[in-house]
């Protein structure tokens, strides 16, 4: 990328965009423009080829059948995997998170191959569905404030040796394994179960992706008044007994 431009790719909005996850693309785009960047945003539908020249790729959540179709098409296309090999940043949510792993359970009850971009494996949980507000502490290595989001999933995601937990849960279920971890990341690939949309609740995650794309340590400050009000409201909701 050039010093003043950012190529943002929203993957399969026709299949993977539940719970307002497309809002993540809106937040990344806005916060980049607030820093004077020329943002080129491309929404790629499932019948289109994934470009390999993007800087940041975003994937949302979806129902079981669309998730299976998305995984099949992403594997067949190969563009996202090639982009990651070239250093692109990927942030995925819920079904998109599972797709980035080695495998998950599809709508037919079968093990479905994923992209293998994260060292995780997802199965179908037998316990109560994970639903509700979440508050978690993001991996200190990423230098971000606490994570707030909304989870709604039956999936259980197990991390392999090369995947780092994205966050440690204070309230909520996270990956559903029972170890208190939420999401996973490795190098430039991130996955989480958090909806909300997660970028609106946690704009510093959007800033992190932009910094990684620009290869800089800091960005010019912007007005976070609206975001911080939403953050505090949702943090209170997560920590207040029902």
PDB file of C-alpha atoms in Angstrom:
ATOM      1  CA  UNK A   1       0.000   0.000   0.000  1.00  0.00           C
ATOM      2  CA  UNK A   2       1.042   3.617  -0.366  1.00  0.00           C
ATOM      3  CA  UNK A   3       1.557   5.904   2.631  1.00  0.00           C
ATOM      4  CA  UNK A   4      -1.856   7.579   2.252  1.00  0.00           C
ATOM      5  CA  UNK A   5      -4.138   4.844   0.929  1.00  0.00           C
ATOM      6  CA  UNK A   6      -5.784   1.743   2.346  1.00  0.00           C
ATOM      7  CA  UNK A   7      -7.423  -1.121   0.462  1.00  0.00           C
ATOM      8  CA  UNK A   8     -10.260  -2.586   2.545  1.00  0.00           C
ATOM      9  CA  UNK A   9     -12.048  -5.779   1.461  1.00  0.00           C
ATOM     10  CA  UNK A  10     -15.364  -6.922   2.986  1.00  0.00           C
ATOM     11  CA  UNK A  11     -15.758 -10.618   2.163  1.00  0.00           C
ATOM     12  CA  UNK A  12     -19.107 -12.161   1.170  1.00  0.00           C
ATOM     13  CA  UNK A  13     -21.635  -9.704   2.644  1.00  0.00           C
ATOM     14  CA  UNK A  14     -24.345 -11.783   0.949  1.00  0.00           C
ATOM     15  CA  UNK A  15     -23.440 -14.820   3.101  1.00  0.00           C
ATOM     16  CA  UNK A  16     -21.610 -13.571   6.181  1.00  0.00           C
ATOM     17  CA  UNK A  17     -23.072 -10.425   7.718  1.00  0.00           C
ATOM     18  CA  UNK A  18     -25.224 -11.264  10.743  1.00  0.00           C
ATOM     19  CA  UNK A  19     -25.714  -9.046  13.793  1.00  0.00           C
ATOM     20  CA  UNK A  20     -24.568  -5.951  11.929  1.00  0.00           C
ATOM     21  CA  UNK A  21     -21.042  -7.238  11.314  1.00  0.00           C
ATOM     22  CA  UNK A  22     -20.788  -5.114   8.187  1.00  0.00           C
ATOM     23  CA  UNK A  23     -20.539  -2.233  10.632  1.00  0.00           C
ATOM     24  CA  UNK A  24     -16.929  -3.334  11.159  1.00  0.00           C
ATOM     25  CA  UNK A  25     -16.110  -2.287   7.609  1.00  0.00           C
ATOM     26  CA  UNK A  26     -17.829   1.064   8.166  1.00  0.00           C
ATOM     27  CA  UNK A  27     -15.810   1.741  11.315  1.00  0.00           C
ATOM     28  CA  UNK A  28     -12.442   0.790   9.801  1.00  0.00           C
ATOM     29  CA  UNK A  29     -13.212   2.905   6.744  1.00  0.00           C
ATOM     30  CA  UNK A  30     -14.280   5.932   8.814  1.00  0.00           C
ATOM     31  CA  UNK A  31     -11.334   5.808  11.197  1.00  0.00           C
ATOM     32  CA  UNK A  32      -8.913   5.515   8.307  1.00  0.00           C
ATOM     33  CA  UNK A  33     -10.485   8.510   6.567  1.00  0.00           C
ATOM     34  CA  UNK A  34     -10.299  10.517   9.809  1.00  0.00           C
ATOM     35  CA  UNK A  35      -6.519  10.011   9.599  1.00  0.00           C
ATOM     36  CA  UNK A  36      -6.450  11.422   6.069  1.00  0.00           C
ATOM     37  CA  UNK A  37      -6.142   8.067   4.311  1.00  0.00           C
ATOM     38  CA  UNK A  38      -7.653   7.448   0.895  1.00  0.00           C
ATOM     39  CA  UNK A  39      -9.738   4.310   1.491  1.00  0.00           C
ATOM     40  CA  UNK A  40     -10.579   2.011  -1.386  1.00  0.00           C
ATOM     41  CA  UNK A  41     -13.312  -0.283  -0.089  1.00  0.00           C
ATOM     42  CA  UNK A  42     -14.437  -3.344  -2.029  1.00  0.00           C
ATOM     43  CA  UNK A  43     -17.429  -5.465  -1.007  1.00  0.00           C
ATOM     44  CA  UNK A  44     -16.878  -8.884  -2.607  1.00  0.00           C
ATOM     45  CA  UNK A  45     -19.930 -11.080  -3.046  1.00  0.00           C
ATOM     46  CA  UNK A  46     -19.708 -14.864  -3.015  1.00  0.00           C
ATOM     47  CA  UNK A  47     -19.929 -15.100  -6.815  1.00  0.00           C
ATOM     48  CA  UNK A  48     -16.917 -12.792  -7.231  1.00  0.00           C
ATOM     49  CA  UNK A  49     -13.201 -13.438  -7.040  1.00  0.00           C
ATOM     50  CA  UNK A  50     -11.316 -12.397  -3.908  1.00  0.00           C
ATOM     51  CA  UNK A  51      -8.653  -9.811  -4.810  1.00  0.00           C
ATOM     52  CA  UNK A  52      -5.161 -10.499  -3.507  1.00  0.00           C
ATOM     53  CA  UNK A  53      -4.083  -6.851  -3.368  1.00  0.00           C
ATOM     54  CA  UNK A  54      -6.094  -5.818  -0.279  1.00  0.00           C
ATOM     55  CA  UNK A  55      -4.498  -4.517   2.916  1.00  0.00           C
ATOM     56  CA  UNK A  56      -7.275  -5.432   5.375  1.00  0.00           C
ATOM     57  CA  UNK A  57      -9.860  -8.190   4.886  1.00  0.00           C
ATOM     58  CA  UNK A  58     -12.989  -8.405   7.079  1.00  0.00           C
ATOM     59  CA  UNK A  59     -15.282 -11.440   7.448  1.00  0.00           C
ATOM     60  CA  UNK A  60     -18.516 -11.516   9.435  1.00  0.00           C
ATOM     61  CA  UNK A  61     -20.736 -14.151  10.962  1.00  0.00           C
ATOM     62  CA  UNK A  62     -23.449 -16.196   9.299  1.00  0.00           C
ATOM     63  CA  UNK A  63     -25.840 -19.105   9.612  1.00  0.00           C
ATOM     64  CA  UNK A  64     -24.642 -22.692   9.212  1.00  0.00           C
ATOM     65  CA  UNK A  65     -25.422 -23.229   5.513  1.00  0.00           C
ATOM     66  CA  UNK A  66     -24.011 -19.881   4.332  1.00  0.00           C
ATOM     67  CA  UNK A  67     -20.932 -20.632   6.428  1.00  0.00           C
ATOM     68  CA  UNK A  68     -20.418 -23.932   4.584  1.00  0.00           C
ATOM     69  CA  UNK A  69     -20.893 -22.282   1.204  1.00  0.00           C
ATOM     70  CA  UNK A  70     -18.494 -19.479   2.115  1.00  0.00           C
ATOM     71  CA  UNK A  71     -15.795 -21.909   3.220  1.00  0.00           C
ATOM     72  CA  UNK A  72     -16.110 -23.972   0.059  1.00  0.00           C
ATOM     73  CA  UNK A  73     -15.900 -20.907  -2.162  1.00  0.00           C
ATOM     74  CA  UNK A  74     -12.991 -19.328  -0.281  1.00  0.00           C
ATOM     75  CA  UNK A  75     -10.992 -22.551  -0.543  1.00  0.00           C
ATOM     76  CA  UNK A  76     -11.807 -22.915  -4.234  1.00  0.00           C
ATOM     77  CA  UNK A  77     -10.972 -19.258  -4.878  1.00  0.00           C
ATOM     78  CA  UNK A  78      -7.687 -19.218  -2.954  1.00  0.00           C
ATOM     79  CA  UNK A  79      -7.397 -15.434  -3.054  1.00  0.00           C
ATOM     80  CA  UNK A  80      -7.618 -14.825   0.687  1.00  0.00           C
ATOM     81  CA  UNK A  81      -4.915 -17.367   1.474  1.00  0.00           C
ATOM     82  CA  UNK A  82      -2.634 -15.811  -1.135  1.00  0.00           C
ATOM     83  CA  UNK A  83      -3.299 -12.344   0.288  1.00  0.00           C
ATOM     84  CA  UNK A  84      -2.294 -13.521   3.775  1.00  0.00           C
ATOM     85  CA  UNK A  85       0.873 -15.016   2.323  1.00  0.00           C
ATOM     86  CA  UNK A  86       1.597 -11.538   0.974  1.00  0.00           C
ATOM     87  CA  UNK A  87       1.175  -9.984   4.433  1.00  0.00           C
ATOM     88  CA  UNK A  88      -2.482  -8.909   4.394  1.00  0.00           C
ATOM     89  CA  UNK A  89      -4.390  -8.443   7.661  1.00  0.00           C
ATOM     90  CA  UNK A  90      -7.576 -10.467   8.285  1.00  0.00           C
ATOM     91  CA  UNK A  91     -10.168  -9.912  11.009  1.00  0.00           C
ATOM     92  CA  UNK A  92     -12.992 -12.444  11.275  1.00  0.00           C
ATOM     93  CA  UNK A  93     -16.109 -12.818  13.423  1.00  0.00           C
ATOM     94  CA  UNK A  94     -17.995 -15.934  14.579  1.00  0.00           C
ATOM     95  CA  UNK A  95     -18.649 -18.113  11.504  1.00  0.00           C
ATOM     96  CA  UNK A  96     -15.849 -16.267   9.725  1.00  0.00           C
ATOM     97  CA  UNK A  97     -13.564 -17.068  12.664  1.00  0.00           C
ATOM     98  CA  UNK A  98     -14.362 -20.768  12.379  1.00  0.00           C
ATOM     99  CA  UNK A  99     -13.779 -20.697   8.623  1.00  0.00           C
ATOM    100  CA  UNK A 100     -10.232 -19.426   9.159  1.00  0.00           C
ATOM    101  CA  UNK A 101      -9.434 -22.502  11.249  1.00  0.00           C
ATOM    102  CA  UNK A 102      -8.621 -26.038  10.134  1.00  0.00           C
ATOM    103  CA  UNK A 103     -12.192 -27.345  10.357  1.00  0.00           C
ATOM    104  CA  UNK A 104     -15.658 -26.818  11.833  1.00  0.00           C
ATOM    105  CA  UNK A 105     -18.979 -28.663  11.952  1.00  0.00           C
ATOM    106  CA  UNK A 106     -21.260 -27.648   9.092  1.00  0.00           C
ATOM    107  CA  UNK A 107     -25.045 -27.566   8.725  1.00  0.00           C
ATOM    108  CA  UNK A 108     -25.036 -31.235   7.658  1.00  0.00           C
ATOM    109  CA  UNK A 109     -23.370 -32.273  10.908  1.00  0.00           C
ATOM    110  CA  UNK A 110     -20.150 -33.069   9.059  1.00  0.00           C
ATOM    111  CA  UNK A 111     -16.589 -31.854   9.571  1.00  0.00           C
ATOM    112  CA  UNK A 112     -15.977 -29.058   7.082  1.00  0.00           C
ATOM    113  CA  UNK A 113     -12.514 -28.044   5.931  1.00  0.00           C
ATOM    114  CA  UNK A 114     -11.495 -24.473   6.718  1.00  0.00           C
ATOM    115  CA  UNK A 115      -8.732 -22.298   5.327  1.00  0.00           C
ATOM    116  CA  UNK A 116      -6.165 -23.190   7.966  1.00  0.00           C
ATOM    117  CA  UNK A 117      -5.086 -19.572   8.425  1.00  0.00           C
ATOM    118  CA  UNK A 118      -5.523 -19.929  12.198  1.00  0.00           C
ATOM    119  CA  UNK A 119      -4.421 -22.965  14.198  1.00  0.00           C
ATOM    120  CA  UNK A 120      -7.877 -23.651  15.619  1.00  0.00           C
ATOM    121  CA  UNK A 121     -10.512 -26.392  15.306  1.00  0.00           C
ATOM    122  CA  UNK A 122     -14.212 -25.761  15.975  1.00  0.00           C
ATOM    123  CA  UNK A 123     -16.775 -28.327  17.072  1.00  0.00           C
ATOM    124  CA  UNK A 124     -20.457 -28.201  18.031  1.00  0.00           C
ATOM    125  CA  UNK A 125     -20.968 -27.586  21.729  1.00  0.00           C
ATOM    126  CA  UNK A 126     -23.237 -29.864  23.749  1.00  0.00           C
ATOM    127  CA  UNK A 127     -23.818 -27.401  26.588  1.00  0.00           C
ATOM    128  CA  UNK A 128     -26.094 -24.352  26.689  1.00  0.00           C
ATOM    129  CA  UNK A 129     -25.683 -21.922  23.810  1.00  0.00           C
ATOM    130  CA  UNK A 130     -23.263 -19.051  24.449  1.00  0.00           C
ATOM    131  CA  UNK A 131     -25.405 -15.917  24.387  1.00  0.00           C
ATOM    132  CA  UNK A 132     -24.945 -12.503  25.970  1.00  0.00           C
ATOM    133  CA  UNK A 133     -22.623  -9.593  26.572  1.00  0.00           C
ATOM    134  CA  UNK A 134     -18.934 -10.317  27.056  1.00  0.00           C
ATOM    135  CA  UNK A 135     -16.139  -8.414  28.751  1.00  0.00           C
ATOM    136  CA  UNK A 136     -12.579  -9.646  28.275  1.00  0.00           C
ATOM    137  CA  UNK A 137      -8.970  -8.515  28.543  1.00  0.00           C
ATOM    138  CA  UNK A 138      -7.207  -8.523  25.187  1.00  0.00           C
ATOM    139  CA  UNK A 139      -3.787 -10.161  24.898  1.00  0.00           C
ATOM    140  CA  UNK A 140      -1.361  -7.646  26.461  1.00  0.00           C
ATOM    141  CA  UNK A 141       0.962  -8.059  23.490  1.00  0.00           C
ATOM    142  CA  UNK A 142      -1.592  -6.163  21.377  1.00  0.00           C
ATOM    143  CA  UNK A 143      -1.723  -3.195  23.752  1.00  0.00           C
ATOM    144  CA  UNK A 144      -5.490  -2.662  23.582  1.00  0.00           C
ATOM    145  CA  UNK A 145      -8.126  -1.789  26.224  1.00  0.00           C
ATOM    146  CA  UNK A 146     -10.673  -4.403  27.397  1.00  0.00           C
ATOM    147  CA  UNK A 147     -12.865  -6.064  24.780  1.00  0.00           C
ATOM    148  CA  UNK A 148     -16.635  -5.696  24.860  1.00  0.00           C
ATOM    149  CA  UNK A 149     -18.985  -7.567  22.567  1.00  0.00           C
ATOM    150  CA  UNK A 150     -22.040  -9.770  22.155  1.00  0.00           C
ATOM    151  CA  UNK A 151     -21.751 -13.529  21.631  1.00  0.00           C
ATOM    152  CA  UNK A 152     -24.361 -15.877  20.170  1.00  0.00           C
ATOM    153  CA  UNK A 153     -22.923 -19.239  19.134  1.00  0.00           C
ATOM    154  CA  UNK A 154     -23.134 -22.960  19.730  1.00  0.00           C
ATOM    155  CA  UNK A 155     -19.636 -23.556  18.411  1.00  0.00           C
ATOM    156  CA  UNK A 156     -16.672 -24.495  20.594  1.00  0.00           C
ATOM    157  CA  UNK A 157     -13.230 -23.504  19.341  1.00  0.00           C
ATOM    158  CA  UNK A 158     -10.024 -25.222  20.461  1.00  0.00           C
ATOM    159  CA  UNK A 159      -6.699 -23.420  19.978  1.00  0.00           C
ATOM    160  CA  UNK A 160      -3.641 -25.204  18.612  1.00  0.00           C
ATOM    161  CA  UNK A 161      -0.017 -24.561  19.499  1.00  0.00           C
ATOM    162  CA  UNK A 162       0.548 -21.602  17.174  1.00  0.00           C
ATOM    163  CA  UNK A 163      -2.684 -19.722  17.960  1.00  0.00           C
ATOM    164  CA  UNK A 164      -2.659 -17.132  20.746  1.00  0.00           C
ATOM    165  CA  UNK A 165      -5.893 -16.344  22.630  1.00  0.00           C
ATOM    166  CA  UNK A 166      -7.231 -12.972  21.519  1.00  0.00           C
ATOM    167  CA  UNK A 167      -8.593 -12.222  24.994  1.00  0.00           C
ATOM    168  CA  UNK A 168      -9.161 -13.593  28.491  1.00  0.00           C
ATOM    169  CA  UNK A 169     -12.821 -13.493  29.497  1.00  0.00           C
ATOM    170  CA  UNK A 170     -14.061 -11.756  32.648  1.00  0.00           C
ATOM    171  CA  UNK A 171     -17.759 -12.190  31.836  1.00  0.00           C
ATOM    172  CA  UNK A 172     -19.123 -14.496  29.143  1.00  0.00           C
ATOM    173  CA  UNK A 173     -18.170 -17.799  27.514  1.00  0.00           C
ATOM    174  CA  UNK A 174     -15.753 -16.832  24.737  1.00  0.00           C
ATOM    175  CA  UNK A 175     -14.490 -19.857  22.813  1.00  0.00           C
ATOM    176  CA  UNK A 176     -16.779 -22.121  24.841  1.00  0.00           C
ATOM    177  CA  UNK A 177     -14.001 -24.509  25.874  1.00  0.00           C
ATOM    178  CA  UNK A 178     -14.126 -23.550  29.531  1.00  0.00           C
ATOM    179  CA  UNK A 179     -10.571 -22.214  29.713  1.00  0.00           C
ATOM    180  CA  UNK A 180     -11.724 -18.589  29.784  1.00  0.00           C
ATOM    181  CA  UNK A 181     -10.248 -17.620  26.438  1.00  0.00           C
ATOM    182  CA  UNK A 182     -11.955 -15.709  23.626  1.00  0.00           C
ATOM    183  CA  UNK A 183     -10.918 -15.689  19.976  1.00  0.00           C
ATOM    184  CA  UNK A 184      -7.483 -16.334  18.553  1.00  0.00           C
ATOM    185  CA  UNK A 185      -4.768 -14.573  16.603  1.00  0.00           C
ATOM    186  CA  UNK A 186      -1.452 -15.228  14.965  1.00  0.00           C
ATOM    187  CA  UNK A 187       0.682 -12.583  13.280  1.00  0.00           C
ATOM    188  CA  UNK A 188      -1.785 -10.712  11.002  1.00  0.00           C
ATOM    189  CA  UNK A 189      -4.817 -13.027  11.279  1.00  0.00           C
ATOM    190  CA  UNK A 190      -7.463 -12.478  13.973  1.00  0.00           C
ATOM    191  CA  UNK A 191     -10.666 -14.250  14.959  1.00  0.00           C
ATOM    192  CA  UNK A 192     -13.343 -13.537  17.576  1.00  0.00           C
ATOM    193  CA  UNK A 193     -16.896 -14.529  18.451  1.00  0.00           C
ATOM    194  CA  UNK A 194     -17.749 -10.925  19.287  1.00  0.00           C
ATOM    195  CA  UNK A 195     -20.562  -9.163  17.481  1.00  0.00           C
ATOM    196  CA  UNK A 196     -21.791  -5.733  18.434  1.00  0.00           C
ATOM    197  CA  UNK A 197     -20.501  -4.851  15.836  1.00  0.00           C
ATOM    198  CA  UNK A 198     -17.186  -5.412  17.555  1.00  0.00           C
ATOM    199  CA  UNK A 199     -15.410  -2.460  15.887  1.00  0.00           C
ATOM    200  CA  UNK A 200     -18.106   0.003  17.017  1.00  0.00           C
ATOM    201  CA  UNK A 201     -17.661  -1.178  20.582  1.00  0.00           C
ATOM    202  CA  UNK A 202     -13.877  -1.429  20.265  1.00  0.00           C
ATOM    203  CA  UNK A 203     -12.587   1.152  17.768  1.00  0.00           C
ATOM    204  CA  UNK A 204      -9.030   0.563  18.959  1.00  0.00           C
ATOM    205  CA  UNK A 205      -9.165  -2.822  17.206  1.00  0.00           C
ATOM    206  CA  UNK A 206      -9.862  -1.003  13.944  1.00  0.00           C
ATOM    207  CA  UNK A 207      -6.929   1.279  14.704  1.00  0.00           C
ATOM    208  CA  UNK A 208      -4.708  -1.750  15.318  1.00  0.00           C
ATOM    209  CA  UNK A 209      -5.555  -3.171  11.901  1.00  0.00           C
ATOM    210  CA  UNK A 210      -4.817   0.179  10.270  1.00  0.00           C
ATOM    211  CA  UNK A 211      -1.474   0.448  12.081  1.00  0.00           C
ATOM    212  CA  UNK A 212      -0.516  -3.050  10.963  1.00  0.00           C
ATOM    213  CA  UNK A 213      -1.435  -2.191   7.376  1.00  0.00           C
ATOM    214  CA  UNK A 214       0.558   1.059   7.509  1.00  0.00           C
ATOM    215  CA  UNK A 215       3.400  -0.580   9.478  1.00  0.00           C
ATOM    216  CA  UNK A 216       3.414   2.241  12.033  1.00  0.00           C
ATOM    217  CA  UNK A 217       3.405   2.269  15.838  1.00  0.00           C
ATOM    218  CA  UNK A 218       0.838   5.037  16.322  1.00  0.00           C
ATOM    219  CA  UNK A 219      -1.940   6.960  14.577  1.00  0.00           C
ATOM    220  CA  UNK A 220      -3.061  10.576  14.986  1.00  0.00           C
ATOM    221  CA  UNK A 221      -5.777  10.833  17.680  1.00  0.00           C
ATOM    222  CA  UNK A 222      -9.437  11.160  16.717  1.00  0.00           C
ATOM    223  CA  UNK A 223     -12.608  11.996  18.650  1.00  0.00           C
ATOM    224  CA  UNK A 224     -13.681   8.839  20.524  1.00  0.00           C
ATOM    225  CA  UNK A 225     -16.540  10.429  22.480  1.00  0.00           C
ATOM    226  CA  UNK A 226     -19.335   8.450  20.800  1.00  0.00           C
ATOM    227  CA  UNK A 227     -17.420   5.168  20.856  1.00  0.00           C
ATOM    228  CA  UNK A 228     -16.444   5.559  24.503  1.00  0.00           C
ATOM    229  CA  UNK A 229     -20.041   6.242  25.513  1.00  0.00           C
ATOM    230  CA  UNK A 230     -21.122   3.023  23.776  1.00  0.00           C
ATOM    231  CA  UNK A 231     -18.219   1.095  25.335  1.00  0.00           C
ATOM    232  CA  UNK A 232     -19.059   2.177  28.854  1.00  0.00           C
ATOM    233  CA  UNK A 233     -22.754   1.423  28.348  1.00  0.00           C
ATOM    234  CA  UNK A 234     -22.029  -2.125  27.148  1.00  0.00           C
ATOM    235  CA  UNK A 235     -19.375  -2.771  29.780  1.00  0.00           C
ATOM    236  CA  UNK A 236     -21.918  -1.800  32.414  1.00  0.00           C
ATOM    237  CA  UNK A 237     -24.455  -4.140  30.806  1.00  0.00           C
ATOM    238  CA  UNK A 238     -21.990  -7.034  30.943  1.00  0.00           C
ATOM    239  CA  UNK A 239     -21.058  -6.471  34.579  1.00  0.00           C
ATOM    240  CA  UNK A 240     -24.506  -5.696  36.004  1.00  0.00           C
ATOM    241  CA  UNK A 241     -26.400  -8.778  37.281  1.00  0.00           C
ATOM    242  CA  UNK A 242     -29.630  -9.505  35.430  1.00  0.00           C
TER     243      UNK A 242
END
